[in-house]
Amino acid sequence: MASSSSIKSRHVAVIGSGAAGLVAARELRREGHSVVVFERQKKVGGTWIYTDHVESDPLSIDPTRIVVHSSVYDSLRTNLPRECMEFRDFPIGYQSKSHIGILDKKCLIYK
């Protein structure tokens, strides 16, 4: 990695505030860049945003249907250990066992 004194600060746009977008923005800011994150939804979190809305046309036959972008359901637990999902300098800090997973609502609080 080049020293921070040799890196020219840039204005950077990050598209999407899901997990990858938030990490990208965090690391770019850490390197001294000016970052703006663009998100089309009203909340950050990407696929971790929970909604109880479902598509009226689950087979996607109707081209005028309202599309619901969510992979999260009410009782979802992650299938990854919390150590894979947290930042070292910003740990999740739950007192549960690592392999049990994290409820989606707790992940949203973590952001």
Short mmCIF file of N, CA and C in Angstrom, two decimals:
data_model
loop_
_atom_site.label_atom_id
_atom_site.label_comp_id
_atom_site.label_asym_id
_atom_site.label_seq_id
_atom_site.Cartn_x
_atom_site.Cartn_y
_atom_site.Cartn_z
N MET A 1 0.84 -1.18 0.00
CA MET A 1 0.00 0.00 0.00
C MET A 1 0.88 1.24 0.00
N ALA A 2 0.55 2.21 -0.80
CA ALA A 2 1.30 3.46 -0.86
C ALA A 2 1.07 4.26 0.41
N SER A 3 2.03 5.10 0.75
CA SER A 3 1.84 5.93 1.94
C SER A 3 0.74 6.94 1.68
N SER A 4 0.05 7.34 2.75
CA SER A 4 -1.08 8.24 2.58
C SER A 4 -0.66 9.60 2.04
N SER A 5 0.61 9.97 2.21
CA SER A 5 1.08 11.26 1.70
C SER A 5 1.21 11.25 0.18
N SER A 6 1.33 10.06 -0.44
CA SER A 6 1.47 10.00 -1.89
C SER A 6 0.13 9.79 -2.61
N ILE A 7 -0.95 9.60 -1.86
CA ILE A 7 -2.26 9.38 -2.48
C ILE A 7 -2.96 10.71 -2.67
N LYS A 8 -3.38 10.98 -3.90
CA LYS A 8 -4.10 12.21 -4.19
C LYS A 8 -5.56 12.02 -3.80
N SER A 9 -6.07 12.95 -3.02
CA SER A 9 -7.47 12.87 -2.59
C SER A 9 -8.39 13.08 -3.78
N ARG A 10 -9.40 12.26 -3.88
CA ARG A 10 -10.36 12.32 -4.98
C ARG A 10 -11.77 12.48 -4.44
N HIS A 11 -12.66 12.98 -5.28
CA HIS A 11 -14.09 12.98 -5.00
C HIS A 11 -14.63 11.69 -5.59
N VAL A 12 -15.22 10.84 -4.76
CA VAL A 12 -15.64 9.51 -5.19
C VAL A 12 -17.13 9.32 -4.92
N ALA A 13 -17.83 8.77 -5.90
CA ALA A 13 -19.24 8.40 -5.74
C ALA A 13 -19.33 6.90 -5.55
N VAL A 14 -20.03 6.47 -4.53
CA VAL A 14 -20.30 5.06 -4.29
C VAL A 14 -21.78 4.84 -4.56
N ILE A 15 -22.08 3.89 -5.42
CA ILE A 15 -23.46 3.60 -5.78
C ILE A 15 -23.96 2.45 -4.92
N GLY A 16 -24.93 2.74 -4.08
CA GLY A 16 -25.54 1.72 -3.24
C GLY A 16 -25.02 1.74 -1.82
N SER A 17 -25.94 1.66 -0.86
CA SER A 17 -25.55 1.67 0.55
C SER A 17 -25.82 0.33 1.21
N GLY A 18 -25.61 -0.73 0.44
CA GLY A 18 -25.63 -2.07 1.02
C GLY A 18 -24.30 -2.33 1.70
N ALA A 19 -24.07 -3.55 2.09
CA ALA A 19 -22.84 -3.89 2.82
C ALA A 19 -21.59 -3.49 2.05
N ALA A 20 -21.52 -3.81 0.77
CA ALA A 20 -20.32 -3.50 -0.02
C ALA A 20 -20.14 -2.00 -0.19
N GLY A 21 -21.22 -1.28 -0.44
CA GLY A 21 -21.14 0.17 -0.61
C GLY A 21 -20.69 0.87 0.66
N LEU A 22 -21.21 0.44 1.80
CA LEU A 22 -20.82 1.05 3.07
C LEU A 22 -19.36 0.78 3.40
N VAL A 23 -18.90 -0.43 3.14
CA VAL A 23 -17.49 -0.75 3.38
C VAL A 23 -16.60 0.04 2.43
N ALA A 24 -17.00 0.13 1.16
CA ALA A 24 -16.21 0.90 0.19
C ALA A 24 -16.11 2.36 0.63
N ALA A 25 -17.22 2.95 1.03
CA ALA A 25 -17.22 4.35 1.47
C ALA A 25 -16.34 4.53 2.70
N ARG A 26 -16.43 3.63 3.63
CA ARG A 26 -15.63 3.70 4.85
C ARG A 26 -14.14 3.65 4.54
N GLU A 27 -13.74 2.71 3.70
CA GLU A 27 -12.32 2.56 3.38
C GLU A 27 -11.80 3.72 2.53
N LEU A 28 -12.62 4.22 1.61
CA LEU A 28 -12.21 5.38 0.81
C LEU A 28 -12.02 6.61 1.70
N ARG A 29 -12.93 6.83 2.64
CA ARG A 29 -12.77 7.95 3.57
C ARG A 29 -11.52 7.77 4.43
N ARG A 30 -11.28 6.55 4.84
CA ARG A 30 -10.10 6.26 5.65
C ARG A 30 -8.82 6.61 4.89
N GLU A 31 -8.85 6.46 3.57
CA GLU A 31 -7.70 6.80 2.73
C GLU A 31 -7.64 8.28 2.38
N GLY A 32 -8.61 9.07 2.88
CA GLY A 32 -8.55 10.51 2.70
C GLY A 32 -9.36 11.06 1.54
N HIS A 33 -10.19 10.25 0.93
CA HIS A 33 -11.00 10.71 -0.19
C HIS A 33 -12.32 11.31 0.30
N SER A 34 -12.88 12.19 -0.52
CA SER A 34 -14.20 12.77 -0.26
C SER A 34 -15.23 11.84 -0.91
N VAL A 35 -16.14 11.31 -0.11
CA VAL A 35 -17.04 10.26 -0.60
C VAL A 35 -18.50 10.68 -0.46
N VAL A 36 -19.27 10.41 -1.51
CA VAL A 36 -20.73 10.56 -1.47
C VAL A 36 -21.32 9.21 -1.83
N VAL A 37 -22.27 8.74 -1.02
CA VAL A 37 -22.94 7.47 -1.28
C VAL A 37 -24.33 7.76 -1.83
N PHE A 38 -24.66 7.16 -2.97
CA PHE A 38 -25.98 7.31 -3.58
C PHE A 38 -26.78 6.03 -3.35
N GLU A 39 -28.01 6.18 -2.89
CA GLU A 39 -28.88 5.04 -2.62
C GLU A 39 -30.28 5.36 -3.13
N ARG A 40 -30.87 4.45 -3.89
CA ARG A 40 -32.21 4.70 -4.43
C ARG A 40 -33.32 4.45 -3.42
N GLN A 41 -33.05 3.65 -2.39
CA GLN A 41 -34.05 3.37 -1.37
C GLN A 41 -34.02 4.46 -0.29
N LYS A 42 -34.99 4.43 0.59
CA LYS A 42 -35.06 5.43 1.66
C LYS A 42 -34.17 5.09 2.85
N LYS A 43 -33.67 3.85 2.90
CA LYS A 43 -32.85 3.40 4.02
C LYS A 43 -31.56 2.79 3.50
N VAL A 44 -30.54 2.80 4.35
CA VAL A 44 -29.31 2.08 4.02
C VAL A 44 -29.47 0.62 4.46
N GLY A 45 -28.67 -0.25 3.87
CA GLY A 45 -28.70 -1.64 4.28
C GLY A 45 -28.79 -2.63 3.15
N GLY A 46 -29.15 -2.18 1.95
CA GLY A 46 -29.21 -3.09 0.81
C GLY A 46 -30.16 -4.24 1.03
N THR A 47 -29.68 -5.46 0.83
CA THR A 47 -30.54 -6.63 0.96
C THR A 47 -30.92 -6.92 2.41
N TRP A 48 -30.35 -6.19 3.36
CA TRP A 48 -30.71 -6.39 4.77
C TRP A 48 -31.90 -5.53 5.20
N ILE A 49 -32.48 -4.78 4.29
CA ILE A 49 -33.66 -3.98 4.64
C ILE A 49 -34.88 -4.89 4.66
N TYR A 50 -35.55 -4.94 5.79
CA TYR A 50 -36.74 -5.78 5.92
C TYR A 50 -37.99 -5.00 5.52
N THR A 51 -38.86 -5.64 4.79
CA THR A 51 -40.19 -5.11 4.51
C THR A 51 -41.17 -6.26 4.53
N ASP A 52 -42.37 -5.97 5.00
CA ASP A 52 -43.39 -7.02 4.98
C ASP A 52 -44.19 -6.99 3.68
N HIS A 53 -43.82 -6.09 2.78
CA HIS A 53 -44.47 -6.05 1.46
C HIS A 53 -43.96 -7.21 0.60
N VAL A 54 -44.83 -7.78 -0.17
CA VAL A 54 -44.45 -8.83 -1.11
C VAL A 54 -44.92 -8.42 -2.50
N GLU A 55 -44.30 -9.00 -3.50
CA GLU A 55 -44.71 -8.68 -4.87
C GLU A 55 -46.08 -9.27 -5.16
N SER A 56 -46.89 -8.49 -5.87
CA SER A 56 -48.23 -8.96 -6.23
C SER A 56 -48.16 -10.00 -7.34
N ASP A 57 -47.04 -10.05 -8.04
CA ASP A 57 -46.87 -10.97 -9.16
C ASP A 57 -45.55 -11.72 -9.00
N PRO A 58 -45.49 -12.73 -8.14
CA PRO A 58 -44.21 -13.41 -7.87
C PRO A 58 -43.59 -14.09 -9.08
N LEU A 59 -44.36 -14.35 -10.13
CA LEU A 59 -43.80 -14.97 -11.33
C LEU A 59 -43.28 -13.93 -12.34
N SER A 60 -43.43 -12.66 -12.01
CA SER A 60 -42.94 -11.55 -12.84
C SER A 60 -43.54 -11.53 -14.24
N ILE A 61 -44.80 -11.88 -14.34
CA ILE A 61 -45.49 -11.87 -15.64
C ILE A 61 -45.96 -10.46 -15.98
N ASP A 62 -46.47 -9.73 -15.00
CA ASP A 62 -47.00 -8.38 -15.22
C ASP A 62 -45.86 -7.37 -15.24
N PRO A 63 -45.60 -6.73 -16.39
CA PRO A 63 -44.49 -5.77 -16.46
C PRO A 63 -44.73 -4.50 -15.64
N THR A 64 -45.98 -4.25 -15.22
CA THR A 64 -46.28 -3.04 -14.45
C THR A 64 -46.30 -3.32 -12.94
N ARG A 65 -45.90 -4.52 -12.54
CA ARG A 65 -45.94 -4.88 -11.12
C ARG A 65 -44.97 -4.02 -10.32
N ILE A 66 -45.24 -3.92 -9.04
CA ILE A 66 -44.32 -3.25 -8.13
C ILE A 66 -43.30 -4.29 -7.68
N VAL A 67 -42.03 -3.98 -7.89
CA VAL A 67 -40.96 -4.90 -7.53
C VAL A 67 -40.50 -4.61 -6.11
N VAL A 68 -40.43 -5.63 -5.29
CA VAL A 68 -39.97 -5.51 -3.92
C VAL A 68 -38.56 -6.10 -3.85
N HIS A 69 -37.58 -5.25 -3.54
CA HIS A 69 -36.18 -5.70 -3.45
C HIS A 69 -35.85 -6.03 -2.00
N SER A 70 -36.02 -7.27 -1.62
CA SER A 70 -35.67 -7.68 -0.27
C SER A 70 -35.44 -9.18 -0.23
N SER A 71 -34.36 -9.56 0.40
CA SER A 71 -34.07 -10.98 0.61
C SER A 71 -34.30 -11.36 2.06
N VAL A 72 -34.80 -10.43 2.84
CA VAL A 72 -34.93 -10.62 4.27
C VAL A 72 -36.38 -10.94 4.62
N TYR A 73 -36.55 -11.89 5.52
CA TYR A 73 -37.89 -12.20 6.02
C TYR A 73 -37.86 -12.11 7.54
N ASP A 74 -39.03 -12.06 8.15
CA ASP A 74 -39.16 -11.72 9.56
C ASP A 74 -38.33 -12.58 10.51
N SER A 75 -38.23 -13.86 10.29
CA SER A 75 -37.52 -14.72 11.23
C SER A 75 -36.11 -15.09 10.75
N LEU A 76 -35.58 -14.36 9.79
CA LEU A 76 -34.27 -14.68 9.22
C LEU A 76 -33.15 -14.53 10.24
N ARG A 77 -32.25 -15.48 10.22
CA ARG A 77 -30.99 -15.41 10.96
C ARG A 77 -29.88 -15.58 9.93
N THR A 78 -28.76 -14.95 10.16
CA THR A 78 -27.67 -15.09 9.20
C THR A 78 -27.10 -16.50 9.27
N ASN A 79 -26.44 -16.89 8.21
CA ASN A 79 -25.76 -18.18 8.22
C ASN A 79 -24.25 -18.00 8.32
N LEU A 80 -23.84 -16.83 8.75
CA LEU A 80 -22.41 -16.53 8.91
C LEU A 80 -22.12 -16.20 10.37
N PRO A 81 -20.94 -16.52 10.84
CA PRO A 81 -20.56 -16.11 12.19
C PRO A 81 -20.48 -14.59 12.27
N ARG A 82 -20.78 -14.04 13.42
CA ARG A 82 -20.77 -12.58 13.55
C ARG A 82 -19.39 -12.00 13.26
N GLU A 83 -18.33 -12.79 13.51
CA GLU A 83 -16.97 -12.29 13.24
C GLU A 83 -16.75 -12.00 11.76
N CYS A 84 -17.51 -12.64 10.89
CA CYS A 84 -17.40 -12.39 9.45
C CYS A 84 -18.18 -11.15 9.03
N MET A 85 -19.04 -10.66 9.89
CA MET A 85 -19.95 -9.58 9.51
C MET A 85 -19.67 -8.28 10.24
N GLU A 86 -18.69 -8.24 11.11
CA GLU A 86 -18.43 -7.04 11.89
C GLU A 86 -17.09 -6.43 11.51
N PHE A 87 -16.89 -5.18 11.85
CA PHE A 87 -15.60 -4.52 11.70
C PHE A 87 -14.80 -4.78 12.97
N ARG A 88 -13.50 -4.95 12.83
CA ARG A 88 -12.66 -5.18 14.02
C ARG A 88 -12.75 -4.01 14.99
N ASP A 89 -12.80 -2.79 14.45
CA ASP A 89 -12.85 -1.62 15.32
C ASP A 89 -14.28 -1.19 15.64
N PHE A 90 -15.27 -1.97 15.23
CA PHE A 90 -16.67 -1.69 15.55
C PHE A 90 -17.41 -3.02 15.67
N PRO A 91 -17.10 -3.78 16.72
CA PRO A 91 -17.66 -5.13 16.86
C PRO A 91 -19.16 -5.10 17.15
N ILE A 92 -19.83 -6.17 16.76
CA ILE A 92 -21.26 -6.29 17.02
C ILE A 92 -21.51 -6.39 18.51
N GLY A 93 -20.73 -7.20 19.20
CA GLY A 93 -20.76 -7.20 20.65
C GLY A 93 -21.91 -7.93 21.31
N TYR A 94 -22.58 -8.82 20.63
CA TYR A 94 -23.65 -9.58 21.26
C TYR A 94 -23.06 -10.67 22.13
N GLN A 95 -23.77 -11.05 23.14
CA GLN A 95 -23.30 -12.07 24.08
C GLN A 95 -23.66 -13.48 23.65
N SER A 96 -24.19 -13.63 22.43
CA SER A 96 -24.57 -14.96 21.95
C SER A 96 -23.35 -15.69 21.41
N LYS A 97 -23.52 -16.98 21.18
CA LYS A 97 -22.45 -17.77 20.59
C LYS A 97 -22.27 -17.37 19.13
N SER A 98 -21.04 -17.39 18.68
CA SER A 98 -20.70 -16.94 17.33
C SER A 98 -21.47 -17.66 16.24
N HIS A 99 -21.61 -18.97 16.33
CA HIS A 99 -22.17 -19.75 15.23
C HIS A 99 -23.69 -19.69 15.16
N ILE A 100 -24.35 -19.10 16.15
CA ILE A 100 -25.82 -19.07 16.15
C ILE A 100 -26.34 -18.09 15.11
N GLY A 101 -25.62 -17.05 14.82
CA GLY A 101 -26.06 -16.09 13.83
C GLY A 101 -26.69 -14.87 14.48
N ILE A 102 -27.09 -13.93 13.65
CA ILE A 102 -27.61 -12.66 14.12
C ILE A 102 -28.97 -12.43 13.49
N LEU A 103 -29.92 -11.99 14.27
CA LEU A 103 -31.23 -11.66 13.71
C LEU A 103 -31.11 -10.45 12.81
N ASP A 104 -31.92 -10.38 11.76
CA ASP A 104 -31.85 -9.28 10.80
C ASP A 104 -32.03 -7.93 11.47
N LYS A 105 -32.91 -7.81 12.44
CA LYS A 105 -33.15 -6.52 13.09
C LYS A 105 -31.91 -6.05 13.84
N LYS A 106 -31.14 -6.99 14.41
CA LYS A 106 -29.90 -6.62 15.08
C LYS A 106 -28.87 -6.14 14.07
N CYS A 107 -28.86 -6.72 12.88
CA CYS A 107 -27.93 -6.27 11.84
C CYS A 107 -28.25 -4.84 11.43
N LEU A 108 -29.52 -4.50 11.34
CA LEU A 108 -29.90 -3.15 10.96
C LEU A 108 -29.54 -2.14 12.04
N ILE A 109 -29.62 -2.53 13.30
CA ILE A 109 -29.20 -1.66 14.39
C ILE A 109 -27.71 -1.40 14.31
N TYR A 110 -26.95 -2.41 13.90
CA TYR A 110 -25.49 -2.34 13.82
C TYR A 110 -25.01 -1.28 12.85
N LYS A 111 -25.74 -1.04 11.77
CA LYS A 111 -25.28 -0.08 10.76
C LYS A 111 -25.06 1.24 11.40
#
